[in-house]
Short mmCIF file of C-alpha atoms and ligand atoms in Angstrom, two decimals:
data_model
loop_
_atom_site.label_atom_id
_atom_site.label_comp_id
_atom_site.label_asym_id
_atom_site.label_seq_id
_atom_site.Cartn_x
_atom_site.Cartn_y
_atom_site.Cartn_z
CA MET A 280 221.84 -63.97 -74.18
CA THR A 281 221.76 -60.92 -72.36
CA SER A 282 220.45 -57.39 -73.13
CA ARG A 283 222.33 -54.36 -72.51
CA ARG A 284 219.80 -53.44 -70.41
CA GLU A 285 219.80 -56.73 -68.08
CA GLN A 286 223.93 -56.47 -67.89
CA PHE A 287 223.75 -52.57 -66.93
CA GLU A 288 221.18 -53.77 -63.85
CA ALA A 289 223.55 -56.74 -63.06
CA LEU A 290 226.55 -54.60 -62.78
CA PHE A 291 224.61 -51.50 -61.07
CA PRO A 292 221.71 -52.55 -59.26
CA HIS A 293 221.05 -49.53 -57.43
CA GLU A 294 220.97 -46.81 -59.66
CA PRO A 295 217.56 -44.74 -60.53
CA ALA A 296 215.56 -44.98 -63.22
CA PHE A 297 217.02 -42.24 -65.35
CA ARG A 298 220.11 -43.78 -65.39
CA TRP A 299 219.10 -46.27 -67.84
CA LYS A 300 217.82 -43.07 -70.20
CA GLN A 301 221.05 -41.41 -69.83
CA ILE A 302 222.91 -44.39 -71.10
CA GLU A 303 220.36 -44.94 -74.04
CA GLN A 304 220.91 -40.88 -75.05
CA GLY A 305 225.06 -41.78 -74.97
CA LEU A 306 224.11 -44.92 -77.25
CA PHE A 307 222.50 -42.71 -79.87
CA SER A 308 225.03 -39.64 -79.57
CA SER A 309 227.85 -39.38 -81.89
CA ALA A 310 230.25 -40.86 -79.07
CA GLU A 311 231.96 -43.85 -80.38
CA SER A 312 232.77 -45.62 -76.98
CA TRP A 313 231.63 -45.63 -73.72
CA SER A 314 234.73 -43.32 -72.47
CA GLU A 315 233.16 -40.52 -74.93
CA VAL A 316 229.67 -40.20 -72.96
CA THR A 317 230.66 -37.86 -70.49
CA SER A 318 227.15 -37.05 -69.26
CA LEU A 319 227.81 -40.20 -67.13
CA SER A 320 230.31 -40.44 -63.94
CA LYS A 321 233.91 -41.46 -64.59
CA ILE A 322 233.21 -44.36 -62.42
CA MET A 323 230.04 -45.08 -64.54
CA ARG A 324 231.90 -45.15 -67.91
CA GLU A 325 234.73 -47.74 -66.22
CA GLY A 326 231.95 -49.84 -65.07
CA LEU A 327 230.21 -49.85 -68.53
CA THR A 328 233.34 -51.02 -70.27
CA GLN A 329 232.24 -54.62 -69.05
CA ILE A 330 228.98 -54.31 -71.63
CA PRO A 331 230.04 -53.78 -75.35
CA TRP A 332 229.35 -50.71 -76.87
CA MET A 333 228.31 -52.30 -80.14
CA SER A 334 226.56 -56.04 -80.28
CA VAL A 335 227.07 -56.19 -83.85
CA VAL A 336 230.63 -56.12 -85.45
CA PRO A 337 231.33 -55.26 -88.92
CA GLN A 338 232.80 -57.58 -91.09
CA THR A 339 232.68 -55.85 -94.71
CA VAL A 340 231.01 -52.98 -96.46
CA GLN A 341 230.13 -53.45 -100.08
CA THR A 342 229.36 -50.40 -101.81
CA SER A 343 227.13 -50.43 -105.45
CA LYS A 344 228.70 -49.07 -108.38
CA ASN A 345 226.64 -45.84 -108.44
CA GLY A 346 227.39 -45.35 -104.74
CA ASP A 347 223.75 -45.30 -103.75
CA THR A 348 223.47 -48.69 -101.63
CA HIS A 349 225.96 -49.68 -99.26
CA LYS A 350 225.66 -53.74 -97.69
CA ALA A 351 227.33 -54.42 -94.40
CA LEU A 352 228.02 -58.14 -93.41
CA LEU A 353 228.26 -57.77 -89.28
CA ASN A 354 228.91 -60.64 -86.53
CA VAL A 355 226.46 -61.12 -84.03
CA GLU A 356 226.74 -63.32 -80.94
CA GLY A 357 227.36 -66.95 -81.07
CA GLY A 358 229.50 -66.87 -84.32
CA LYS A 359 226.54 -65.78 -86.51
CA GLN A 360 226.18 -63.14 -88.74
CA ILE A 361 223.70 -61.00 -90.77
CA GLU A 362 223.40 -58.03 -93.33
CA THR A 363 221.97 -54.63 -93.23
CA VAL A 364 221.81 -52.36 -96.25
CA LEU A 365 221.99 -48.42 -96.32
CA MET A 366 220.20 -47.07 -99.68
CA LYS A 367 219.87 -43.51 -100.96
CA ASN A 368 216.17 -42.18 -101.06
CA ASN A 369 214.47 -39.57 -102.73
CA ARG A 370 214.52 -37.60 -99.61
CA ASP A 371 218.11 -36.71 -100.58
CA ALA A 372 218.86 -38.77 -97.00
CA TRP A 373 219.32 -42.63 -96.51
CA THR A 374 217.01 -45.56 -95.48
CA ILE A 375 218.27 -48.33 -93.61
CA CYS A 376 216.85 -51.94 -94.21
CA VAL A 377 217.42 -54.08 -90.79
CA SER A 378 217.33 -57.72 -90.01
CA SER A 379 215.15 -59.07 -87.10
CA GLN A 380 216.44 -62.36 -87.43
CA VAL A 381 219.47 -64.52 -88.28
CA GLY A 382 218.30 -66.32 -91.46
CA CYS A 383 214.13 -66.63 -91.77
CA ALA A 384 211.54 -69.81 -91.34
CA MET A 385 209.33 -69.09 -93.63
CA ARG A 386 210.92 -70.41 -96.81
CA CYS A 387 209.19 -68.37 -98.93
CA GLY A 388 210.39 -69.88 -102.55
CA PHE A 389 211.87 -66.77 -104.13
CA CYS A 390 213.68 -65.34 -101.30
CA ALA A 391 217.56 -66.17 -100.62
CA THR A 392 217.33 -65.65 -96.71
CA GLY A 393 214.39 -68.54 -96.62
CA LYS A 394 217.38 -70.41 -97.86
CA MET A 395 219.34 -70.35 -94.77
CA GLY A 396 216.44 -71.59 -92.27
CA LEU A 397 216.15 -69.84 -88.79
CA THR A 398 219.24 -69.59 -86.78
CA ARG A 399 217.86 -67.40 -84.25
CA SER A 400 215.87 -64.27 -83.74
CA LEU A 401 217.86 -60.97 -82.88
CA LEU A 402 217.78 -59.11 -79.62
CA ALA A 403 216.36 -55.49 -79.76
CA ASP A 404 219.97 -54.44 -78.95
CA GLU A 405 221.06 -56.24 -82.09
CA ILE A 406 218.42 -54.59 -84.44
CA ILE A 407 219.04 -51.29 -82.87
CA ASP A 408 222.52 -51.45 -83.76
CA GLN A 409 222.44 -51.47 -87.10
CA TYR A 410 220.94 -48.45 -86.93
CA ARG A 411 223.53 -47.36 -84.90
CA PHE A 412 226.49 -48.95 -87.25
CA TRP A 413 224.90 -46.92 -90.18
CA GLN A 414 224.98 -43.83 -87.83
CA GLN A 415 228.69 -44.24 -87.16
CA TYR A 416 229.57 -45.54 -91.04
CA LEU A 417 227.99 -41.94 -91.94
CA GLN A 418 229.99 -39.84 -89.37
CA HIS A 419 232.81 -41.91 -90.87
CA ASN A 420 232.42 -40.98 -94.44
CA PRO A 421 231.12 -37.12 -94.18
CA THR A 422 230.73 -36.95 -97.95
CA LEU A 423 228.00 -39.37 -97.91
CA GLY A 424 225.51 -37.17 -95.67
CA SER A 425 224.60 -38.01 -92.25
CA ARG A 426 220.68 -38.48 -92.42
CA ILE A 427 218.80 -41.13 -91.86
CA SER A 428 215.32 -40.33 -92.56
CA ASN A 429 213.55 -43.61 -92.66
CA ILE A 430 214.06 -47.31 -91.68
CA VAL A 431 212.40 -50.55 -93.18
CA PHE A 432 212.21 -54.00 -91.77
CA MET A 433 212.70 -55.59 -94.82
CA GLY A 434 216.66 -57.06 -94.13
CA MET A 435 216.64 -60.98 -92.98
CA GLY A 436 214.25 -62.16 -90.81
CA GLU A 437 210.40 -62.20 -90.37
CA PRO A 438 210.01 -59.38 -87.93
CA LEU A 439 206.45 -60.30 -86.10
CA ALA A 440 208.14 -63.84 -85.51
CA ASN A 441 210.60 -61.47 -83.09
CA TYR A 442 207.48 -59.32 -82.36
CA GLU A 443 208.58 -58.29 -78.71
CA GLU A 444 212.44 -57.53 -79.60
CA VAL A 445 210.90 -55.50 -82.63
CA LYS A 446 208.67 -53.46 -80.79
CA LYS A 447 211.25 -52.69 -78.10
CA THR A 448 213.60 -51.76 -81.15
CA LEU A 449 210.64 -49.30 -82.52
CA ASN A 450 210.02 -47.66 -79.21
CA THR A 451 213.74 -47.02 -78.77
CA ILE A 452 214.44 -45.64 -82.20
CA LEU A 453 211.15 -43.30 -81.72
CA THR A 454 212.62 -42.27 -78.74
CA TYR A 455 216.29 -41.37 -79.08
CA THR A 456 215.92 -40.50 -83.14
CA ASP A 457 213.84 -37.79 -84.96
CA ILE A 458 212.62 -40.42 -87.49
CA GLY A 459 208.77 -40.69 -86.83
CA ARG A 460 206.47 -43.36 -87.19
CA THR A 461 205.73 -42.60 -90.60
CA ARG A 462 208.85 -43.20 -91.80
CA ILE A 463 209.52 -46.94 -90.29
CA THR A 464 207.86 -49.70 -92.29
CA VAL A 465 207.65 -53.29 -91.04
CA SER A 466 207.44 -56.01 -93.40
CA THR A 467 205.67 -58.98 -92.88
CA VAL A 468 205.05 -62.13 -94.53
CA GLY A 469 201.38 -61.70 -92.66
CA VAL A 470 201.39 -63.41 -88.93
CA LEU A 471 197.96 -63.30 -88.51
CA PRO A 472 198.25 -63.86 -84.57
CA ARG A 473 200.39 -61.02 -84.63
CA LEU A 474 198.96 -59.09 -86.76
CA GLU A 475 195.59 -59.16 -84.63
CA GLN A 476 197.86 -58.38 -81.54
CA ILE A 477 198.97 -54.97 -83.09
CA LEU A 478 195.09 -53.82 -82.79
CA THR A 479 194.92 -53.62 -79.14
CA ASP A 480 198.57 -53.65 -78.22
CA LYS A 481 198.80 -50.08 -76.57
CA GLU A 482 202.55 -50.68 -76.55
CA TRP A 483 202.88 -51.17 -80.19
CA PRO A 484 203.66 -47.89 -82.24
CA HIS A 485 201.88 -47.45 -85.30
CA VAL A 486 204.53 -47.18 -87.96
CA ARG A 487 203.95 -48.44 -90.95
CA LEU A 488 202.83 -52.14 -91.98
CA ALA A 489 203.59 -53.73 -95.50
CA VAL A 490 201.80 -57.14 -95.72
CA SER A 491 203.63 -59.87 -98.36
CA LEU A 492 200.72 -60.64 -100.11
CA HIS A 493 202.40 -61.64 -103.62
CA SER A 494 198.77 -63.18 -104.94
CA ALA A 495 195.55 -63.11 -104.00
CA ILE A 496 194.97 -66.09 -105.41
CA ALA A 497 194.89 -68.70 -102.80
CA GLU A 498 196.35 -71.64 -104.38
CA THR A 499 199.38 -69.38 -106.26
CA ARG A 500 199.82 -67.52 -102.92
CA LYS A 501 200.10 -71.12 -101.10
CA LYS A 502 202.87 -72.12 -104.06
CA ILE A 503 205.13 -69.36 -103.22
CA VAL A 504 204.63 -68.65 -99.56
CA PRO A 505 204.53 -71.99 -97.79
CA THR A 506 203.42 -70.58 -94.83
CA SER A 507 200.12 -69.36 -96.11
CA TYR A 508 196.89 -71.77 -95.36
CA ASP A 509 193.59 -71.95 -96.83
CA GLU A 510 191.68 -69.14 -95.17
CA PHE A 511 194.82 -66.72 -95.35
CA LEU A 512 192.68 -64.22 -97.83
CA PRO A 513 189.75 -63.97 -96.11
CA LYS A 514 191.29 -63.54 -92.48
CA LEU A 515 193.64 -61.03 -93.88
CA GLU A 516 191.18 -59.33 -95.58
CA VAL A 517 188.91 -59.19 -92.41
CA TRP A 518 192.12 -57.93 -90.16
CA ALA A 519 193.01 -55.21 -92.82
CA LYS A 520 189.53 -53.57 -92.88
CA ASN A 521 189.74 -53.45 -89.02
CA TYR A 522 193.37 -52.06 -89.03
CA LEU A 523 192.32 -49.24 -91.61
CA SER A 524 189.15 -48.56 -89.32
CA VAL A 525 191.03 -48.49 -86.37
CA PHE A 526 194.24 -46.73 -87.78
CA GLY A 527 193.53 -45.51 -91.62
CA ASN A 528 193.73 -42.06 -92.26
CA ARG A 529 195.74 -39.82 -95.02
CA ARG A 530 198.81 -40.68 -93.73
CA HIS A 531 198.65 -43.99 -92.52
CA HIS A 532 197.78 -46.43 -95.16
CA LEU A 533 198.34 -50.20 -95.22
CA THR A 534 200.69 -51.43 -98.13
CA PHE A 535 200.54 -54.74 -100.04
CA GLU A 536 204.05 -56.10 -101.64
CA TYR A 537 203.84 -58.08 -104.88
CA VAL A 538 207.10 -59.66 -106.00
CA MET A 539 206.76 -60.00 -110.03
CA LEU A 540 207.12 -63.36 -110.98
CA LYS A 541 207.00 -64.41 -114.48
CA GLY A 542 204.37 -66.68 -115.66
CA VAL A 543 203.54 -67.26 -111.47
CA ASN A 544 201.91 -64.16 -110.28
CA ASP A 545 201.70 -61.75 -113.35
CA THR A 546 198.81 -62.73 -115.72
CA PRO A 547 195.99 -60.42 -116.16
CA GLU A 548 193.77 -62.63 -114.43
CA HIS A 549 196.43 -62.29 -111.08
CA ALA A 550 195.93 -58.50 -111.59
CA LYS A 551 192.55 -58.74 -111.24
CA ALA A 552 192.02 -61.18 -108.57
CA LEU A 553 194.51 -58.40 -106.69
CA ALA A 554 192.03 -55.78 -107.96
CA THR A 555 189.03 -57.08 -106.16
CA PHE A 556 190.92 -57.85 -102.93
CA VAL A 557 192.11 -54.73 -102.65
CA ARG A 558 188.76 -52.88 -103.59
CA ARG A 559 186.76 -54.92 -100.75
CA ILE A 560 189.66 -53.85 -98.69
CA GLY A 561 190.00 -50.03 -99.08
CA ARG A 562 193.03 -47.87 -98.46
CA ILE A 563 195.34 -49.99 -99.47
CA ARG A 564 198.72 -49.06 -101.58
CA ILE A 565 200.11 -51.95 -103.67
CA ASN A 566 203.85 -51.99 -104.06
CA LEU A 567 205.24 -54.19 -107.19
CA ILE A 568 208.44 -55.49 -106.54
CA PRO A 569 210.62 -56.50 -109.63
CA TYR A 570 211.93 -59.99 -108.86
CA ASN A 571 215.56 -60.01 -107.99
CA LEU A 572 217.60 -62.92 -108.64
CA THR A 573 218.46 -65.42 -106.07
CA GLY A 574 219.58 -68.40 -107.85
CA MET A 575 215.87 -70.11 -107.60
CA GLU A 576 213.61 -71.29 -110.70
CA PHE A 577 212.16 -67.87 -110.81
CA GLU A 578 212.38 -64.96 -113.58
CA CYS A 579 211.37 -61.60 -113.31
CA SER A 580 208.07 -60.55 -115.27
CA THR A 581 209.09 -58.33 -118.25
CA PRO A 582 208.79 -54.83 -118.36
CA SER A 583 205.41 -54.86 -120.48
CA ALA A 584 204.00 -57.64 -118.41
CA ILE A 585 204.61 -55.28 -115.16
CA GLU A 586 202.96 -52.41 -117.23
CA TYR A 587 200.01 -54.26 -118.19
CA PHE A 588 199.62 -55.37 -114.66
CA MET A 589 199.68 -51.86 -113.46
CA SER A 590 197.30 -50.78 -116.18
CA ILE A 591 194.72 -53.10 -114.97
CA LEU A 592 195.52 -52.31 -111.26
CA HIS A 593 195.08 -48.28 -112.36
CA SER A 594 191.85 -48.53 -114.29
CA SER A 595 190.20 -50.69 -111.23
CA GLY A 596 191.58 -47.72 -108.83
CA CYS A 597 194.13 -48.98 -107.35
CA ILE A 598 197.13 -47.07 -105.81
CA VAL A 599 200.41 -48.96 -107.55
CA THR A 600 203.76 -48.15 -107.02
CA THR A 601 206.69 -50.21 -107.89
CA ARG A 602 209.85 -50.90 -106.06
CA ARG A 603 213.14 -48.86 -107.38
CA THR A 604 215.74 -51.99 -107.36
CA MET A 605 218.68 -51.02 -105.68
CA GLY A 606 221.97 -52.45 -105.07
CA ASP A 607 221.57 -55.74 -107.38
CA ASP A 608 225.09 -55.52 -108.42
CA ILE A 609 226.22 -56.23 -104.26
CA ALA A 610 223.29 -58.79 -103.77
CA ALA A 611 221.89 -56.08 -101.21
CA ALA A 612 218.49 -56.26 -103.26
CA CYS A 613 215.06 -57.47 -101.80
CA GLY A 614 215.33 -61.01 -101.29
CA GLN A 615 219.09 -61.24 -101.89
CA LEU A 616 220.46 -61.11 -98.16
CA ILE A 617 221.97 -64.43 -97.53
CA VAL A 618 225.09 -65.37 -95.07
CA LEU A 619 226.46 -69.09 -96.16
CA THR A 620 228.61 -70.99 -93.92
CA ASN A 621 231.24 -73.49 -95.49
CA LYS A 622 228.27 -76.25 -95.21
CA ASP A 623 225.90 -74.52 -96.59
CA GLN A 624 225.21 -74.85 -100.38
CA VAL A 625 222.43 -72.96 -102.59
CA ALA A 626 220.84 -74.93 -104.59
N1 SAH B 905 209.93 -61.46 -93.86
C1 SAH B 905 209.37 -60.17 -94.24
C2 SAH B 905 210.38 -59.33 -94.71
C3 SAH B 905 211.09 -59.54 -96.01
S1 SAH B 905 211.85 -58.75 -97.36
C4 SAH B 905 208.13 -60.24 -95.20
O1 SAH B 905 207.96 -61.24 -95.69
O2 SAH B 905 207.43 -59.23 -95.55
C5 SAH B 905 210.85 -57.53 -97.91
C6 SAH B 905 209.91 -57.99 -99.36
O3 SAH B 905 211.06 -58.37 -100.26
C7 SAH B 905 208.93 -58.62 -99.11
O4 SAH B 905 207.90 -58.50 -99.86
C8 SAH B 905 209.60 -60.24 -99.73
O5 SAH B 905 208.51 -61.05 -99.98
C9 SAH B 905 210.25 -59.39 -100.77
N2 SAH B 905 211.45 -60.66 -101.50
C10 SAH B 905 212.08 -61.55 -101.12
N3 SAH B 905 212.41 -62.12 -101.81
C11 SAH B 905 212.38 -61.20 -103.45
C12 SAH B 905 213.59 -61.20 -104.24
N4 SAH B 905 213.90 -62.51 -104.65
N5 SAH B 905 212.70 -60.31 -105.24
C13 SAH B 905 212.27 -59.29 -104.82
N6 SAH B 905 211.27 -59.46 -103.67
C14 SAH B 905 211.52 -60.02 -102.96
#
């Protein structure tokens, strides 16, 4: 698999460096094919037709009944498919949720994508083109409005298991769109070596990070997030303190995501453990996610259990929000993204 840039350099080995910038500007413009990028010479535009304008090919788009969520199934090279989601946000604009891998190797017990296993990581072009796909979709559907204001890396895959391509994606998006660092969130199961790398990597842009904690009690976390290991929680605590001492400020906090699973991680004991863990660290925002059905053995906590859980956190001084469920009628909500081939069966 070769990136667009490598293909370009093979086709035009003697171009000055700024040419690639012009090409990327064209990719992020309202043009819909190479022939419309009139800032490039005719010869160049003709040559570029050998490189696909889009590395993702839309198959279907589903829209939720209330129209606030759209989910696209996209083909990528190698006969594989991914999903990406467009969601209305409360800024009167759209948030897109992108996939970073085809499938996922993490196998979290409550997540449908985990059932697929990992097929491959996506190239930066393929992640970037999920944004470009939605940009074009909005261009074709003007009644929806045109502004994509936020991006979340919460689709299929574990973004930090595809670190270099995700980093390239972030830097490209920050260069060619008006989306700023605080409007982008990378969600991770907590790949500690990569989280450590972020602390010193000068090329990693400081977008928001969300860590899928799901339990502050080691045995419970291990049960639902099988990639956890014994020392995960104390190591995460040390890392989070370091992270906040380097990057924390009023606008830059760290989020812990917490899926609410009935009888599994939603008891008062779990709330207290979470509050203690978070208070030891500092500026953490806790985001409770009501469990979305995925055909697994879990159930979502009851509204009153969620409320009680929140009240314990609040009374310990924690900052807590609850994620609004969107697109569950088209299986576009958190953890519901899955692409099945004929051979696959979800148990
Ligand atoms: N691999 C990344 C992105 C996952 S999707 C990560 O682990 O963070 C974003 C969030 O949705 C994660 O916190 C994930 O654990 C959560 N999630 C997965 N399945 C879910 C489900 N069925 N219901 C609610 N949230 C779910």
